[in-house]
Amino acid sequence: MERSDDVFTKDGTTDMNKAPANKEKTGTWKACPFIIGEEVCERLAYFGMSSNLVNYLHQSLNLNNAAASKVVTNFQGTCYLTPLLGAFLADAYLGRYWTIAIFSILYIMGMALLTMSASIVGIKPSCQNGICHPTAPEKTSFFIAIYLIALGTGGIKPCVSSFGADQFDDNDEIEKRRKSSFFNWFYLSINIGALIASSVLVWIQMNVGWGWGFGIPAVAMAIALVFFFAGTRLYRLQPPGGSPLTRILQVLVASMRKWFVKPPADKTLLYETANEESSIKGSRKLAHTHKFSFLDKSAVVTASDKVNGSVNPWRLCTATQVEEVKCIISLLPVWACCIVFTTVYSQMNTTFVLQGNTMDRHMGAHFRIPSASLAVFETLSVILWVLIYDQFIIPLARKFTGHARGFTQLQRMGIGLLISTLSMIAAAIVEVGRLNYIKRKGYYDLKTIPMSIFWQVPQYVLIGCAGVFTLIGQLEFFYDQAPDAMRSLCSALSLMAIALGSYLSTLIVTIVTRNKKLGWITENLNRGHLDYFFWLLVILSFINFMVFLLVSRLYVYKKAWAVYPEARHAKDIGAMRGMMHRLGTEAAKLNSNPRRSNEGLIYYYKYPLFHVLGGIVHLGFEYCSLGV
């Protein structure tokens, strides 16, 4: 007879009726097609309106190259900053499912307003002889629309990848392996939407009209919401665990209050709940780590910690709550190293497009390629490299590294950082060649020079390859290393790196264009030095890569153990403890006190004796296994 613990998930997830999630009826790849379908349509909508936005600003709102580039990077930055709000609401109150649903509606409203601002007389800019003269209300309607989209995407970006990963139980080895593939296919779905946007939709915008060019993405976003709701009965939901910011503040305040308290040498004496579950809803307990030991003060029990018999959470925190804060602090150096990468990545929608505008875009005698459509090569590169990575690189790397995923997440990210540097080198070389050609021929005032736009293909292909390594690795890393009840917040943190990368790009562009006549990015790029801008990014990328090597070498991966409702697993846990008692005095000592079980798990993996005992106590430890 199948045991109940084999039927239900062990990570605290529930179904839509708030009952424990049934493995056979919910989650895994039964639910993921709906999430991926939603992501394809949402990304088609986002890239459909943003990929060519720099040209819309230049043509319809009459902004110069530098101004248009800054508007785009500021918008992109905001799109990756608003996820902090969405993540907070998801982790603290709404849960990921309802956060995605509510913010998707705001997204659709923004797309609808953007479509109207490009097609309805009165809020559409009026143009004569190819020159547009937008009024203040017309500009206002446009900016309200794009920042409403930025708000809408703030509830989707930090939640949808985490929501997809929630469909796989970390405590089931088969599901855990499938989760790694989910991130690859999730990123692939992003680029399928981007492929359609950067080819078909960009062509429509440049040849049919901006009303249709923005209207189709608006419809796509509505379809995305339908896709999402269609899979509702199959989803696994991670309950919101309360305000993560409050828990972080409680640890910091309690640590400061106990400034002169010395943590015990035996860390198993730190305060922890007596039962098997964490006091934080929807979260597993975390094994103690020795980093940032100052924060351990907040889990030291003192006489003044209890008021009328109850614990004051602003004076005494659980060891798991302390480890949550340590996890967040540990992620920050890795997060900081992602900022320069996203600065490089953002060039694909700005300077790469402006560079392409000056080149020969003909393919054949009559067909002209929109410069923004060259992003299709980045998308094709992503699709190709996702397949190669999943089917060939992982099995090959596994033979050499012995790691189940081929590379660790940090190794994967580091490879991408190096490839992104090569992408900027390729862009700089193309620009040097373009400027040298102009100099030889005297084409300084020629709008389009007779140099094929396909010289840009290598820089797009390389940036796509870099994304497969760094961005997918980043998605997986910030999900896996986040505390269970802070996963949306940590996803938002990774997205915030993209925001800061976009803002950093804006800052650099502002600095290098302060002299409008002699700046690097001038209105006439033939008289500027866009190559200097690319070489600067090469230098920043290489420095960032070297710092990342140091950061990744010092990083220690998180360890957690499974959540089991007491009523469902009391007999199994009792049996495990009895078995441990019979194996030896030390093992019994480590497990007789619930506060000591974290240390018992650490010793099991750290000392050879426990490797020997592991074969005997396999049944017991499978209920208390560490997350890897």
XYZ file of C-alpha atoms in Angstrom:
628
model
C 0.000 0.000 0.000
C 1.363 3.428 -0.958
C 2.289 5.542 2.058
C 0.653 8.979 2.444
C 4.042 10.660 2.457
C 4.642 9.299 -1.063
C 1.376 10.834 -2.261
C 1.861 14.391 -1.002
C 4.668 16.887 -1.508
C 7.176 17.467 1.289
C 8.002 21.121 0.607
C 4.895 22.653 2.176
C 3.022 23.354 -1.089
C -0.766 23.141 -1.294
C -3.372 22.923 -4.044
C -5.921 25.651 -4.804
C -8.143 24.351 -1.967
C -5.267 24.819 0.531
C -4.986 21.051 1.037
C -1.542 19.344 0.852
C -0.536 19.100 -2.816
C -1.055 15.625 -4.315
C 1.959 14.600 -6.414
C -0.126 12.608 -8.877
C -2.696 15.311 -9.523
C -0.698 18.554 -9.349
C 2.588 20.130 -10.335
C 5.579 18.963 -12.425
C 5.156 18.991 -16.206
C 1.391 18.608 -15.887
C 1.207 22.238 -14.712
C 4.277 23.752 -16.368
C 2.954 23.903 -19.984
C 0.382 26.477 -18.840
C 3.060 28.543 -17.083
C 5.384 28.344 -20.098
C 2.502 29.182 -22.465
C 1.739 32.239 -20.356
C 5.403 33.233 -20.441
C 5.649 32.908 -24.253
C 2.685 35.259 -24.734
C 3.770 37.708 -22.012
C 7.311 37.919 -23.397
C 5.922 38.371 -26.923
C 3.924 41.308 -25.541
C 6.873 42.814 -23.670
C 9.460 42.444 -26.424
C 6.867 43.381 -29.024
C 6.492 46.815 -27.462
C 10.071 47.303 -26.198
C 12.419 45.824 -28.838
C 11.791 48.642 -31.299
C 10.811 51.302 -28.778
C 13.958 53.334 -29.451
C 12.820 53.827 -33.069
C 9.277 54.788 -31.997
C 10.710 57.435 -29.688
C 12.976 58.702 -32.453
C 10.280 58.801 -35.151
C 6.989 59.513 -33.363
C 8.109 61.447 -30.274
C 10.960 63.212 -32.119
C 13.687 62.387 -29.567
C 17.371 62.336 -30.522
C 19.494 59.172 -30.310
C 20.875 59.746 -26.815
C 17.501 60.854 -25.367
C 15.674 57.892 -26.934
C 18.324 55.493 -25.627
C 17.988 56.901 -22.095
C 14.172 56.658 -22.134
C 14.407 52.988 -23.147
C 17.004 52.070 -20.531
C 15.082 53.981 -17.827
C 11.899 52.126 -18.786
C 13.740 48.784 -18.782
C 15.287 49.648 -15.437
C 11.878 50.413 -13.945
C 10.512 47.123 -15.332
C 13.153 45.349 -13.261
C 12.759 47.567 -10.185
C 8.987 47.206 -9.700
C 9.408 43.440 -9.079
C 10.493 44.385 -5.542
C 6.904 45.484 -4.894
C 5.397 42.427 -6.585
C 7.747 40.070 -4.751
C 6.984 41.621 -1.366
C 3.231 41.235 -1.894
C 3.669 37.656 -3.141
C 5.877 36.479 -0.278
C 4.048 38.365 2.461
C 0.340 38.385 1.624
C -0.984 37.308 -1.786
C 1.105 34.320 -2.816
C 2.604 34.001 -6.290
C -0.567 32.840 -8.055
C -2.745 35.826 -7.140
C 0.095 38.311 -7.572
C 0.594 37.149 -11.170
C -3.150 37.309 -11.841
C -3.700 40.832 -10.431
C -0.628 42.438 -11.993
C -1.398 40.834 -15.371
C -4.605 42.872 -15.472
C -2.619 46.090 -14.872
C -0.249 45.000 -17.647
C -3.140 44.573 -20.108
C -4.465 48.032 -19.209
C -1.047 49.557 -19.979
C -0.783 47.712 -23.303
C -4.258 48.902 -24.269
C -3.403 52.543 -23.471
C -0.120 52.280 -25.417
C -2.017 50.964 -28.442
C -4.498 53.848 -28.227
C -1.676 56.404 -27.856
C -0.243 55.196 -31.171
C -3.505 54.925 -33.122
C -6.262 57.267 -31.854
C -6.294 60.876 -33.047
C -5.963 63.253 -30.114
C -3.435 61.188 -28.187
C -1.505 60.011 -31.248
C 1.368 62.380 -32.290
C 0.620 64.280 -35.487
C 3.281 64.096 -38.224
C 3.969 66.091 -41.389
C 6.549 65.178 -44.032
C 7.935 62.438 -41.817
C 8.517 64.783 -38.855
C 6.314 64.419 -35.771
C 5.414 67.149 -33.287
C 3.948 65.480 -30.181
C 2.065 67.650 -27.719
C 2.422 67.429 -23.940
C -0.831 65.384 -23.486
C 0.304 62.964 -26.226
C 3.667 62.453 -24.517
C 1.913 62.081 -21.157
C -0.405 59.338 -22.409
C 2.590 57.461 -23.822
C 4.604 57.627 -20.595
C 1.590 56.679 -18.432
C 1.122 53.633 -20.666
C 4.697 52.373 -20.552
C 5.044 52.868 -16.801
C 1.715 51.121 -16.200
C 3.254 48.245 -18.176
C 6.352 48.515 -15.965
C 4.129 48.231 -12.872
C 2.266 45.250 -14.344
C 5.408 43.382 -15.224
C 6.624 43.965 -11.667
C 4.149 41.405 -10.364
C 4.915 38.836 -13.051
C 8.698 38.819 -13.434
C 9.659 37.860 -9.865
C 6.853 35.329 -9.481
C 6.415 33.362 -12.696
C 9.780 31.539 -12.759
C 9.537 30.849 -9.011
C 5.928 29.726 -9.449
C 7.066 27.289 -12.146
C 9.866 25.982 -9.920
C 7.320 25.547 -7.074
C 5.751 22.801 -9.195
C 8.749 20.561 -8.405
C 9.321 19.147 -4.918
C 12.929 19.704 -3.769
C 12.637 16.666 -1.499
C 11.844 14.312 -4.372
C 15.065 13.528 -6.260
C 13.274 12.800 -9.553
C 11.311 16.063 -9.450
C 14.403 17.971 -8.335
C 16.338 16.896 -11.457
C 13.405 17.897 -13.651
C 13.352 21.360 -12.057
C 16.799 22.154 -13.475
C 15.488 21.405 -16.980
C 12.461 23.611 -16.278
C 14.675 26.702 -15.988
C 16.264 25.912 -19.366
C 12.890 25.486 -21.071
C 11.468 28.500 -19.254
C 14.236 30.692 -20.660
C 13.671 29.101 -24.061
C 9.998 30.118 -23.868
C 11.070 33.716 -23.198
C 13.044 33.701 -26.400
C 10.307 32.119 -28.506
C 8.202 35.165 -27.634
C 11.182 37.413 -28.335
C 11.771 35.704 -31.697
C 8.261 36.501 -32.923
C 8.494 40.031 -31.519
C 11.875 40.896 -33.023
C 10.985 39.564 -36.464
C 7.272 39.729 -37.286
C 6.184 42.518 -34.918
C 9.143 44.801 -35.635
C 8.465 44.456 -39.366
C 4.775 45.327 -38.777
C 5.744 48.390 -36.739
C 8.128 49.693 -39.403
C 6.004 48.840 -42.459
C 2.326 48.673 -41.410
C 2.042 51.035 -38.464
C 2.618 51.467 -34.759
C -1.066 50.977 -33.915
C -0.988 47.388 -35.220
C 2.553 46.963 -33.917
C 1.433 47.688 -30.345
C -2.097 46.234 -30.668
C -0.920 42.682 -31.393
C 1.245 42.564 -28.233
C -1.761 43.809 -26.237
C -3.844 40.877 -27.513
C -0.942 38.514 -26.765
C -0.929 39.697 -23.134
C -4.661 38.976 -22.831
C -4.029 35.457 -24.198
C -1.219 35.038 -21.632
C -3.706 35.589 -18.794
C -6.108 33.033 -20.299
C -3.272 30.487 -20.501
C -2.391 31.109 -16.863
C -5.919 30.658 -15.532
C -6.426 27.500 -17.630
C -3.952 25.544 -15.487
C -5.325 26.624 -12.104
C -6.495 23.209 -10.877
C -3.064 21.677 -11.588
C -0.925 24.210 -9.736
C 0.970 23.757 -6.474
C 0.975 26.886 -4.321
C 3.592 27.932 -1.777
C 1.693 29.719 1.041
C 2.846 33.289 1.789
C 5.044 33.289 4.890
C 4.357 36.779 6.175
C 6.437 39.875 5.596
C 10.045 38.899 4.804
C 11.176 42.462 5.509
C 9.716 42.258 9.018
C 11.609 39.028 9.712
C 14.851 40.570 8.458
C 14.362 43.646 10.643
C 13.572 41.480 13.671
C 16.916 39.670 13.339
C 18.828 42.938 12.935
C 17.056 44.622 15.870
C 17.444 41.594 18.162
C 21.141 41.339 17.281
C 21.689 45.006 18.123
C 19.804 44.667 21.416
C 22.095 41.775 22.378
C 25.278 43.557 21.338
C 27.145 42.425 24.465
C 25.704 38.883 24.534
C 28.168 36.194 23.491
C 26.745 33.349 21.332
C 27.360 29.860 22.780
C 30.211 27.763 21.392
C 27.677 24.961 20.879
C 25.474 26.456 18.170
C 22.812 23.791 18.686
C 21.812 25.723 21.824
C 20.499 28.599 19.704
C 16.747 29.050 19.879
C 14.632 26.962 17.508
C 11.062 25.679 17.485
C 10.602 22.297 19.161
C 8.594 20.650 16.380
C 9.877 19.494 13.005
C 8.423 22.419 11.079
C 9.810 25.911 10.924
C 7.879 28.661 12.655
C 7.870 30.469 9.298
C 4.853 29.363 7.272
C 5.767 27.474 4.094
C 9.472 27.269 4.970
C 11.841 24.441 5.848
C 14.317 24.731 8.707
C 17.818 25.796 7.691
C 21.039 24.241 8.937
C 23.242 26.572 10.985
C 26.230 28.171 9.270
C 29.208 29.913 10.880
C 29.216 32.970 8.592
C 28.034 36.362 9.908
C 28.136 34.971 13.461
C 27.175 38.368 14.911
C 23.587 37.668 13.825
C 23.527 34.513 15.980
C 23.131 36.830 18.981
C 19.465 37.279 18.032
C 18.860 33.532 18.656
C 20.544 33.435 22.081
C 17.955 32.855 24.820
C 18.076 35.381 27.702
C 15.798 35.992 30.670
C 14.175 39.089 29.146
C 13.145 37.451 25.855
C 9.732 36.260 27.011
C 6.820 38.527 27.947
C 3.937 36.870 29.839
C 5.189 33.467 28.733
C 5.362 34.277 25.011
C 8.459 35.027 22.950
C 9.024 38.612 21.825
C 10.134 38.221 18.146
C 11.945 41.584 18.301
C 14.197 40.191 21.047
C 14.488 36.483 20.201
C 14.490 34.939 16.714
C 14.699 31.315 15.647
C 17.948 29.942 14.212
C 16.151 29.434 10.883
C 15.078 33.076 10.814
C 18.705 34.086 11.418
C 19.868 31.797 8.601
C 17.323 33.459 6.282
C 19.049 36.798 6.802
C 22.462 35.193 6.334
C 21.256 33.728 3.020
C 20.163 37.153 1.790
C 23.458 38.790 2.806
C 25.428 35.983 1.124
C 23.565 36.560 -2.138
C 24.435 40.268 -2.321
C 28.018 39.969 -3.694
C 26.843 37.570 -6.418
C 23.942 39.907 -7.147
C 26.293 42.894 -7.481
C 28.356 41.040 -10.096
C 25.248 40.703 -12.271
C 24.830 44.481 -12.689
C 27.580 45.025 -15.284
C 26.396 41.964 -17.217
C 22.915 43.464 -17.568
C 24.448 46.770 -18.666
C 26.053 44.836 -21.519
C 22.845 42.908 -22.234
C 20.752 46.090 -22.444
C 22.827 47.331 -25.407
C 20.946 44.892 -27.615
C 17.855 47.135 -27.550
C 19.713 50.466 -27.672
C 23.207 50.996 -29.080
C 23.132 47.835 -31.208
C 19.944 49.130 -32.869
C 21.388 52.637 -33.358
C 24.554 51.125 -34.823
C 22.444 49.018 -37.199
C 20.437 52.057 -38.321
C 23.568 53.459 -39.995
C 24.369 50.250 -41.939
C 23.056 48.712 -45.157
C 19.916 46.790 -44.183
C 19.067 45.356 -47.581
C 18.555 41.631 -47.989
C 18.136 41.226 -51.723
C 17.199 44.031 -54.071
C 13.962 45.194 -52.448
C 13.639 43.907 -48.872
C 15.034 46.028 -46.009
C 15.508 44.523 -42.551
C 14.521 46.721 -39.565
C 17.679 47.118 -37.487
C 15.877 45.935 -34.335
C 15.050 42.666 -36.115
C 18.661 41.557 -35.890
C 17.789 40.590 -32.312
C 16.337 37.492 -33.954
C 19.900 36.155 -34.120
C 20.198 36.537 -30.348
C 16.964 34.599 -29.961
C 18.041 31.850 -32.379
C 21.345 31.652 -30.498
C 19.459 31.176 -27.220
C 17.219 28.454 -28.667
C 20.224 26.623 -30.119
C 22.360 26.908 -26.980
C 19.540 25.873 -24.612
C 19.162 22.652 -26.597
C 22.932 22.094 -26.776
C 23.352 22.827 -23.060
C 20.496 20.572 -21.943
C 21.261 17.646 -24.239
C 25.055 17.694 -24.655
C 26.942 20.073 -22.331
C 25.360 18.830 -19.080
C 26.052 15.096 -19.723
C 29.593 15.878 -20.917
C 30.418 18.226 -18.035
C 28.948 15.754 -15.545
C 31.633 13.196 -16.520
C 34.399 15.634 -15.561
C 32.856 17.487 -12.612
C 30.715 14.757 -11.070
C 28.045 17.410 -10.472
C 24.449 16.366 -11.221
C 23.863 19.576 -13.199
C 27.193 19.470 -15.032
C 28.283 22.833 -13.663
C 27.399 24.524 -10.419
C 25.133 27.520 -10.847
C 27.993 29.927 -10.144
C 30.266 28.202 -12.664
C 27.527 28.502 -15.259
C 27.080 32.204 -14.534
C 30.836 32.827 -14.733
C 31.082 31.259 -18.199
C 28.310 33.601 -19.352
C 30.075 36.658 -17.944
C 33.183 35.798 -19.958
C 31.167 35.280 -23.157
C 29.392 38.634 -22.665
C 32.813 40.307 -22.666
C 33.504 38.675 -26.049
C 30.187 40.083 -27.310
C 31.272 43.629 -26.478
C 34.647 42.994 -28.155
C 32.793 41.901 -31.297
C 30.595 45.041 -31.211
C 33.661 47.270 -30.742
C 35.495 45.633 -33.653
C 32.477 46.144 -35.946
C 32.252 49.794 -34.924
C 35.998 50.357 -35.452
C 35.643 48.828 -38.920
C 32.582 50.963 -39.649
C 34.301 54.203 -38.604
C 37.476 53.339 -40.525
C 35.391 52.693 -43.640
C 33.655 56.063 -43.202
C 37.012 57.780 -42.757
C 38.477 56.194 -45.916
C 35.438 57.013 -48.076
C 34.510 60.335 -46.468
C 30.962 59.133 -45.699
C 30.562 61.274 -42.571
C 27.209 62.748 -43.572
C 25.819 59.659 -45.310
C 22.745 58.403 -43.457
C 23.295 54.758 -44.438
C 26.755 53.538 -45.362
C 27.310 50.615 -47.790
C 28.380 48.191 -45.054
C 26.118 45.184 -44.438
C 24.185 45.084 -41.170
C 24.972 41.357 -40.994
C 28.406 42.269 -39.613
C 26.469 42.679 -36.335
C 25.419 39.016 -36.243
C 28.394 37.767 -34.107
C 27.695 40.253 -31.294
C 24.032 39.188 -31.171
C 24.923 35.472 -31.247
C 27.469 35.877 -28.450
C 25.118 37.889 -26.232
C 22.470 35.173 -26.703
C 24.954 32.473 -25.713
C 25.992 34.520 -22.671
C 22.342 34.771 -21.600
C 21.907 30.987 -21.699
C 24.745 30.600 -19.229
C 24.383 33.664 -16.987
C 20.672 34.510 -16.991
C 19.420 30.917 -16.653
C 22.100 30.216 -14.052
C 21.026 33.375 -12.238
C 17.344 32.334 -12.280
C 18.177 28.926 -10.859
C 20.731 30.250 -8.365
C 18.485 32.894 -6.812
C 15.592 30.424 -6.562
C 17.633 27.581 -5.033
C 19.665 29.718 -2.637
C 16.739 31.813 -1.442
C 14.988 30.886 1.818
C 11.722 29.110 1.014
C 9.515 31.991 2.168
C 11.616 34.646 0.379
C 11.901 33.169 -3.115
C 9.884 35.858 -4.882
C 11.882 38.525 -3.041
C 15.179 36.944 -4.128
C 13.944 36.633 -7.711
C 13.116 40.330 -7.533
C 16.597 40.949 -6.169
C 18.111 39.271 -9.242
C 15.833 41.356 -11.462
C 16.889 44.491 -9.601
C 20.403 43.815 -10.897
C 18.944 44.177 -14.394
C 17.328 47.459 -13.335
C 20.590 48.817 -11.979
C 22.389 47.582 -15.094
C 19.980 49.592 -17.243
C 20.377 52.653 -15.039
C 24.157 52.227 -15.170
C 23.913 52.222 -18.971
C 21.877 55.446 -18.787
C 24.488 57.003 -16.484
C 27.363 56.072 -18.794
C 25.488 57.392 -21.848
C 24.769 60.647 -19.978
C 28.439 61.073 -19.080
C 29.797 60.321 -22.558
C 27.263 62.604 -24.284
C 27.708 65.706 -22.099
C 29.546 67.324 -24.989
C 26.917 67.042 -27.731
C 29.360 67.830 -30.528
C 32.332 65.730 -29.426
C 30.572 63.041 -27.350
C 30.898 59.333 -28.036
C 27.195 58.856 -28.927
C 26.251 61.818 -31.133
C 23.162 62.435 -33.239
C 25.288 61.576 -36.271
C 27.050 58.368 -35.192
C 29.411 58.690 -38.158
C 31.068 61.589 -36.340
C 30.938 59.995 -32.877
C 32.920 57.281 -31.127
C 30.484 54.496 -30.262
C 33.539 52.191 -30.338
C 34.916 53.933 -27.217
C 31.631 53.161 -25.445
C 31.898 49.467 -26.362
C 35.567 49.263 -25.301
C 34.642 50.835 -21.951
C 32.067 48.057 -21.444
C 34.727 45.475 -22.352
C 36.980 46.805 -19.566
C 34.131 46.932 -17.028
C 33.039 43.400 -17.988
C 36.512 41.944 -17.539
C 36.969 43.605 -14.121
C 33.524 42.353 -13.121
C 34.452 38.804 -14.210
C 37.590 38.813 -12.047
C 35.612 40.034 -9.021
C 33.001 37.332 -9.679
C 35.695 34.636 -9.572
C 36.669 35.769 -6.071
C 33.041 36.032 -4.898
C 32.066 32.595 -6.209
C 35.130 31.006 -4.595
C 34.038 32.287 -1.168
C 30.333 31.436 -1.516
C 28.858 28.577 0.580
C 25.665 26.952 -0.716
C 22.525 26.804 1.438
C 21.479 23.664 3.353
C 17.875 22.996 4.340
C 15.778 20.055 5.493
C 12.280 18.915 4.654
C 8.962 20.165 6.043
C 6.596 17.472 7.351
C 3.201 18.081 8.940
C 3.436 16.415 12.370
C 0.149 14.585 12.082
C 1.178 12.941 8.822
C 4.750 11.965 9.693
C 4.939 11.522 13.470
C 5.379 7.748 13.227
C 8.155 7.945 10.612
C 10.067 10.582 12.527
C 9.723 8.629 15.756
C 11.017 5.504 14.032
C 13.975 7.449 12.633
C 14.913 8.725 16.070
C 14.684 5.245 17.562
C 16.952 3.895 14.849
C 19.444 6.698 15.428
C 19.465 5.923 19.159
C 20.393 2.327 18.481
C 23.270 3.337 16.196
C 25.306 5.011 18.912
C 25.425 7.473 21.733
C 26.627 10.392 19.597
C 23.931 9.961 16.978
C 21.255 9.747 19.662
C 22.663 12.812 21.393
C 22.514 14.828 18.172
C 18.874 13.960 17.510
C 17.304 13.835 20.998
C 17.056 17.635 21.022
C 15.209 19.141 18.020
C 17.583 22.136 18.157
C 20.483 19.749 17.589
C 19.093 18.083 14.471
C 20.605 20.732 12.188
C 24.049 19.931 13.569
C 23.343 16.222 13.177
C 22.707 16.746 9.487
C 25.884 18.773 9.069
C 27.920 16.066 10.793
C 26.391 13.404 8.576
C 27.778 15.114 5.488
C 30.980 16.325 7.076
C 32.432 13.270 8.828
C 33.251 9.826 7.360
C 31.611 7.975 10.275
C 28.253 9.295 9.175
C 28.892 8.272 5.588
C 29.199 4.677 6.870
C 26.106 5.013 9.011
C 24.306 6.635 6.110
C 23.771 3.315 4.372
C 22.112 1.944 7.509
C 19.959 4.948 8.331
C 18.954 5.777 4.755
C 15.249 5.418 5.560
C 15.482 7.822 8.472
C 17.555 10.441 6.694
C 15.410 10.538 3.577
C 12.827 12.323 5.747
C 15.375 14.867 6.872
C 17.588 15.318 3.806
C 19.579 18.431 3.002
C 18.699 20.562 -0.008
C 21.648 20.716 -2.446
